[in-house]
Coordinates of C-alpha atoms in Angstrom, one line a residue:
X384 CA 107.0 144.9 234.3
X385 CA 107.3 141.6 232.4
X386 CA 111.1 141.5 232.8
X387 CA 110.6 142.3 236.6
X388 CA 108.3 139.2 236.9
X389 CA 110.9 137.1 235.1
X390 CA 113.6 138.3 237.5
X391 CA 111.4 137.5 240.5
X392 CA 110.6 134.0 239.2
X393 CA 114.3 133.3 238.5
X394 CA 115.2 134.4 242.0
X395 CA 112.5 132.2 243.5
X396 CA 113.6 129.2 241.5
X397 CA 117.3 129.7 242.5
X398 CA 116.3 129.9 246.1
X399 CA 114.2 126.7 245.8
X400 CA 117.1 124.8 244.2
X401 CA 119.5 126.0 246.9
X402 CA 117.0 124.8 249.6
X403 CA 116.5 121.5 247.9
X404 CA 120.3 121.0 247.5
X405 CA 120.8 121.7 251.2
X406 CA 118.5 118.7 252.0
X407 CA 120.1 116.5 249.3
X408 CA 117.0 116.7 247.1
X409 CA 118.2 118.4 243.9
X410 CA 120.6 116.5 241.7
X411 CA 121.8 114.2 244.5
X412 CA 123.1 110.9 243.3
X413 CA 121.4 107.8 244.7
X414 CA 124.7 106.5 245.9
X415 CA 128.2 107.9 246.2
X416 CA 130.4 107.0 243.2
X417 CA 133.0 104.5 244.1
X418 CA 136.6 105.8 244.2
X419 CA 139.0 103.7 242.1
X420 CA 142.0 102.2 243.9
X421 CA 145.0 104.1 242.8
X422 CA 148.0 102.0 242.1
X423 CA 151.5 103.4 241.4
X424 CA 154.1 101.2 239.5
X425 CA 157.4 102.5 240.8
X426 CA 160.9 101.7 239.6
X427 CA 163.4 102.2 236.8
X428 CA 163.4 101.2 233.1
X429 CA 162.2 97.6 233.9
X430 CA 159.0 99.3 235.1
X431 CA 158.7 102.2 232.7
X432 CA 160.6 101.7 229.4
X433 CA 158.3 100.3 228.2
X434 CA 157.5 98.0 231.2
X435 CA 155.0 95.9 229.3
X436 CA 154.4 93.7 232.3
X437 CA 152.2 96.6 233.4
X438 CA 150.0 96.2 230.3
X439 CA 149.7 92.4 231.0
X440 CA 148.9 93.0 234.7
X441 CA 146.3 95.6 233.9
X442 CA 144.5 93.4 231.5
X443 CA 144.7 90.4 233.8
X444 CA 143.1 92.4 236.5
X445 CA 140.4 93.8 234.2
X446 CA 139.6 90.3 232.8
X447 CA 139.2 88.9 236.3
X448 CA 136.8 91.7 237.2
X449 CA 139.0 94.0 239.1
X450 CA 137.9 97.1 237.1
X451 CA 137.6 99.7 239.8
X452 CA 141.3 100.5 239.7
X453 CA 143.5 103.3 238.3
X454 CA 147.2 103.0 237.5
X455 CA 148.8 106.3 238.4
X456 CA 152.1 108.1 237.8
X457 CA 153.6 111.2 236.2
X458 CA 154.9 109.1 233.2
X459 CA 152.7 107.6 230.4
X460 CA 154.6 105.4 228.0
X461 CA 152.2 103.9 225.4
X462 CA 154.5 101.6 223.5
X463 CA 153.1 98.2 224.5
X464 CA 150.8 96.2 222.2
X465 CA 147.9 95.8 224.7
X466 CA 145.7 98.7 225.5
X467 CA 146.1 99.6 229.1
X468 CA 146.3 102.4 231.7
X469 CA 149.9 103.3 231.1
X470 CA 150.4 105.8 233.9
X471 CA 153.5 104.8 235.9
X472 CA 156.6 106.0 237.8
X473 CA 159.2 103.9 236.1
X474 CA 162.2 106.2 235.4
X475 CA 164.9 104.7 233.2
X476 CA 168.3 104.8 234.7
X477 CA 167.2 105.9 238.1
X478 CA 168.6 104.4 241.3
X479 CA 166.5 103.9 244.5
X480 CA 169.2 105.4 246.5
X481 CA 169.4 108.6 244.5
X482 CA 165.6 108.9 244.4
X483 CA 165.6 108.8 248.2
X484 CA 168.6 111.1 248.6
X485 CA 167.1 113.7 246.3
X486 CA 163.6 113.4 247.7
X487 CA 162.0 112.9 244.3
X488 CA 159.2 110.6 245.5
X489 CA 157.2 113.1 247.6
X490 CA 156.5 115.2 244.5
X491 CA 155.3 112.1 242.5
X492 CA 153.1 111.0 245.4
X493 CA 151.6 114.5 245.7
X494 CA 150.7 114.5 242.0
X495 CA 149.2 111.1 241.9
X496 CA 148.0 110.2 245.5
X497 CA 148.3 106.4 245.2
X498 CA 146.7 103.9 247.6
X499 CA 149.1 101.1 246.6
X500 CA 152.7 101.2 245.4
X501 CA 154.1 98.3 243.3
X502 CA 157.8 98.7 243.5
X503 CA 160.6 97.0 241.5
X504 CA 163.4 99.3 242.2
X505 CA 167.2 98.8 242.8
X506 CA 168.5 97.2 239.7
X507 CA 170.7 100.2 238.9
X508 CA 171.9 100.3 242.5
X509 CA 173.0 96.7 242.4
X510 CA 174.6 97.3 239.0
X511 CA 176.5 100.2 240.5
X512 CA 177.8 98.0 243.4
X513 CA 175.9 100.0 246.0
X514 CA 175.9 98.1 249.3
X515 CA 172.6 96.3 250.2
X516 CA 172.5 98.2 253.6
X517 CA 172.5 101.4 251.7
X518 CA 169.8 100.3 249.2
X519 CA 167.6 99.1 252.1
X520 CA 168.1 102.4 253.9
X521 CA 166.8 104.0 250.8
X522 CA 163.8 101.6 250.7
X523 CA 163.1 102.6 254.3
X524 CA 163.1 106.3 253.5
X525 CA 160.9 105.7 250.4
X526 CA 158.3 103.8 252.5
X527 CA 158.3 106.5 255.1
X528 CA 157.6 109.1 252.3
X529 CA 154.8 106.8 251.1
X530 CA 153.3 106.7 254.5
X531 CA 153.6 110.4 255.0
X532 CA 151.5 110.8 251.8
X533 CA 149.0 108.1 252.8
X534 CA 149.2 106.5 256.3
X535 CA 147.3 103.5 255.0
X536 CA 149.7 102.9 252.0
X537 CA 150.0 99.3 250.9
X538 CA 153.4 98.5 249.4
X539 CA 154.4 95.6 247.2
X540 CA 158.2 95.3 247.0
X541 CA 159.8 93.0 244.5
X542 CA 162.8 90.7 245.0
X543 CA 164.5 91.9 241.8
X544 CA 164.5 89.9 238.6
X545 CA 168.0 88.4 237.8
X546 CA 170.3 90.5 235.7
X547 CA 173.4 89.3 233.8
X548 CA 174.6 92.1 231.6
X549 CA 177.7 91.5 229.5
X550 CA 179.4 94.4 231.2
X551 CA 178.9 93.3 234.7
X552 CA 180.0 89.8 235.6
X553 CA 179.3 90.3 239.3
X554 CA 175.7 91.6 238.9
X555 CA 174.1 88.2 239.0
X556 CA 175.6 87.4 242.4
X557 CA 174.9 90.9 243.8
X558 CA 171.3 90.6 242.9
X559 CA 171.0 87.3 244.8
X560 CA 172.7 88.8 247.8
X561 CA 170.4 91.8 247.8
X562 CA 167.3 89.8 247.3
X563 CA 168.1 87.6 250.3
X564 CA 168.0 90.7 252.5
X565 CA 164.6 92.0 251.4
X566 CA 162.2 89.6 253.3
X567 CA 163.8 90.4 256.7
X568 CA 163.8 94.1 255.9
X569 CA 160.1 94.0 254.9
X570 CA 159.2 92.0 258.1
X571 CA 160.8 94.7 260.2
X572 CA 159.1 97.7 258.5
X573 CA 155.6 96.3 257.9
X574 CA 152.6 97.5 260.0
X575 CA 149.0 96.5 260.2
X576 CA 147.9 99.8 258.8
X577 CA 150.6 99.9 256.1
X578 CA 151.7 96.4 255.2
X579 CA 154.8 95.8 253.1
X580 CA 154.6 92.6 251.1
X581 CA 157.5 91.0 249.3
X582 CA 156.8 89.6 245.8
X583 CA 159.4 87.1 244.5
X584 CA 160.2 88.2 241.0
X585 CA 163.5 86.3 241.0
X586 CA 162.6 82.7 241.3
X587 CA 162.0 81.0 237.9
X588 CA 163.2 84.0 235.9
X589 CA 166.0 83.2 233.4
X590 CA 168.0 86.0 231.9
X591 CA 168.8 83.8 228.9
X592 CA 165.2 83.3 227.9
X593 CA 163.3 86.0 229.7
X594 CA 165.3 89.1 228.8
X595 CA 166.5 90.6 225.5
X596 CA 169.8 92.0 226.9
X597 CA 170.4 90.2 230.2
X598 CA 168.5 93.0 232.1
X599 CA 165.2 94.1 230.5
X600 CA 162.3 91.6 230.2
X601 CA 161.2 90.4 226.8
X602 CA 157.7 89.1 226.2
X603 CA 158.3 86.0 228.2
X604 CA 159.8 88.0 231.1
X605 CA 156.9 90.4 231.0
X606 CA 154.4 87.6 231.3
X607 CA 156.3 86.1 234.3
X608 CA 156.5 89.5 236.1
X609 CA 152.8 90.1 235.6
X610 CA 151.9 86.6 236.8
X611 CA 153.9 87.2 240.0
X612 CA 152.4 90.7 240.7
X613 CA 148.8 89.6 240.1
X614 CA 148.0 87.5 243.2
X615 CA 149.8 89.9 245.6
X616 CA 148.0 92.9 244.1
X617 CA 144.6 91.2 243.8
X618 CA 144.8 90.3 247.5
X619 CA 144.9 94.0 248.3
X620 CA 141.8 94.9 246.3
X621 CA 138.2 95.1 247.5
X622 CA 137.0 91.9 249.3
X623 CA 134.3 90.1 247.4
X624 CA 136.0 90.8 244.1
X625 CA 136.8 87.8 241.9
X626 CA 139.3 85.6 243.7
X627 CA 137.1 85.4 246.8
X628 CA 135.7 81.9 246.9
X629 CA 131.9 82.2 247.1
X630 CA 131.1 78.7 246.0
X631 CA 132.7 76.1 248.1
X632 CA 132.5 73.4 245.4
X633 CA 131.3 69.9 245.7
X634 CA 134.4 67.7 246.0
X635 CA 137.2 67.2 248.5
X636 CA 140.8 68.2 248.4
X637 CA 144.2 67.5 249.9
X638 CA 147.3 69.7 250.3
X639 CA 150.9 68.7 250.2
X640 CA 153.8 70.9 251.3
X641 CA 157.4 70.9 250.0
X642 CA 160.4 73.2 250.6
X643 CA 161.7 74.7 247.4
X644 CA 164.7 76.6 248.7
X645 CA 166.1 77.5 252.1
X646 CA 168.3 80.4 253.4
X647 CA 169.2 81.7 256.8
X648 CA 166.1 83.3 258.3
X649 CA 163.6 82.0 255.7
X650 CA 162.6 79.6 253.0
X651 CA 160.4 79.3 249.9
X652 CA 157.6 76.7 250.0
X653 CA 155.2 75.2 247.6
X654 CA 151.8 73.6 248.3
X655 CA 150.1 71.2 245.8
X656 CA 146.3 71.2 246.0
X657 CA 144.7 68.0 244.7
X658 CA 141.0 67.3 244.0
X659 CA 140.5 64.0 245.9
X660 CA 136.9 63.6 244.7
X661 CA 136.2 60.7 242.3
X662 CA 133.1 62.3 240.8
X663 CA 133.1 66.1 240.8
X664 CA 135.3 69.0 240.1
X665 CA 135.9 71.6 242.9
X666 CA 135.2 75.2 242.1
X667 CA 137.2 76.8 245.0
X668 CA 139.6 75.8 247.7
X669 CA 141.3 77.1 250.9
X670 CA 144.4 75.9 252.6
X671 CA 145.2 76.6 256.2
X672 CA 149.0 76.6 256.9
X673 CA 150.4 75.9 260.4
X674 CA 154.1 77.0 260.6
X675 CA 156.6 76.3 263.4
X676 CA 156.7 78.7 266.3
X677 CA 158.4 81.9 265.3
X678 CA 157.8 81.5 261.5
X679 CA 155.7 83.9 259.6
X680 CA 154.3 84.0 256.0
X681 CA 155.6 87.0 254.2
X682 CA 154.3 86.4 250.6
X683 CA 152.0 84.2 248.7
X684 CA 151.6 83.8 244.9
X685 CA 148.9 82.0 242.9
X686 CA 146.6 82.4 245.9
X687 CA 145.2 85.1 248.2
X688 CA 146.4 85.2 251.8
X689 CA 144.2 86.1 254.8
X690 CA 145.8 85.4 258.1
X691 CA 147.3 81.9 257.7
X692 CA 144.7 80.7 255.2
X693 CA 145.5 80.8 251.4
X694 CA 142.4 80.8 249.1
X695 CA 142.5 80.2 245.4
X696 CA 143.1 83.0 243.0
X697 CA 140.6 83.9 240.3
X698 CA 142.0 81.5 237.7
X699 CA 142.9 78.4 239.7
X700 CA 139.9 77.7 241.9
X701 CA 138.4 75.1 239.6
X702 CA 140.2 71.8 239.8
X703 CA 139.1 68.8 237.8
X704 CA 138.7 65.3 239.3
X705 CA 142.2 63.9 240.1
X706 CA 143.9 67.1 239.0
X707 CA 146.1 69.5 240.9
X708 CA 147.2 73.1 241.1
X709 CA 149.9 74.8 243.2
X710 CA 150.6 78.0 245.1
X711 CA 153.9 79.2 246.5
X712 CA 154.9 81.2 249.5
X713 CA 157.8 82.8 251.4
X714 CA 158.2 82.4 255.1
X715 CA 160.6 84.0 257.6
X716 CA 162.0 81.8 260.3
X717 CA 164.1 82.3 263.5
X718 CA 167.8 82.3 262.7
X719 CA 168.4 79.0 264.4
X720 CA 165.4 77.2 262.7
X721 CA 166.0 73.7 261.4
X722 CA 164.5 72.0 258.4
X723 CA 161.5 74.0 257.0
X724 CA 158.1 72.5 257.7
X725 CA 154.5 73.4 257.4
X726 CA 151.2 71.6 258.0
X727 CA 148.8 72.2 255.1
X728 CA 145.1 71.4 255.5
X729 CA 142.8 71.8 252.5
X730 CA 139.1 72.4 252.5
X731 CA 136.5 73.2 249.8
X732 CA 134.6 75.2 252.4
X733 CA 135.7 78.6 253.6
X734 CA 137.6 78.1 256.9
X735 CA 137.9 81.0 259.3
X736 CA 141.4 82.5 259.1
X737 CA 143.6 82.3 262.1

């Protein structure tokens, strides 16, 4: 009889728990746990073997407060000095064209389900003298596979770091030629739901000082790569995270534009932001850029882009009295455009983006 009572009591309690769970009363969390943003570093050995720019980028994001992220990939090389989330999809020796032709990416995407792909891919293709049109066709197929996996996929695509291996005298020029094609390709494939952002990893990178073999980054090269990825990636993370200027500061500022380099269909610009106050530092800034008709911003570094307004990144918002900081950008232009120009207006408030 005693065991029968125990069984009846257990049945009653189980039914009560099921009833409570149905109404969200039993064991229900007070709020849904946030899902980390899943970021896939994709490429070849420059990304994966060991690809220590990933460790620097991970720690830079963490230190700036972007902690709700998860680097993902089917590989996990742990040979860098800094502790980091080492998951990646950097396959040594792989070509972007072969990866597309062999449909390797869908399996990696299915296994890791990224929200953002950070792609430096194509060095082995350039080294193998594969035509830029063929590499870009592979890029298009890869982006299509990313969007099939996640219609809202955000994609960061690098203009490749320079290479100058002793066995390939033509590789340096081939890299330049290929990189010049990437912004127009990205402009043509980007969508509002799934933007493709070009990140310039080429400018300012020197194979003599930033690689150990003319191809693979050394510590200096890793630092430069991480610094270029950071603003573009941070701009895709949750609004309100560090980098969003909440305090407008107490001083004034000015902005001065200059063209750094020009090519048919686009140019690289730089804007210098100066604190014009004589008494107080500024703690954040925002620069609104007005470009000529037909021109379009395609990438910004050392700042966060919203519409046509560039706001400071997490580390360069504070500018002392009389001091300056800079950010760079790439812009596409009509084929017949003349001398690059831009009107830059600086504010320590938070202007509405255009």
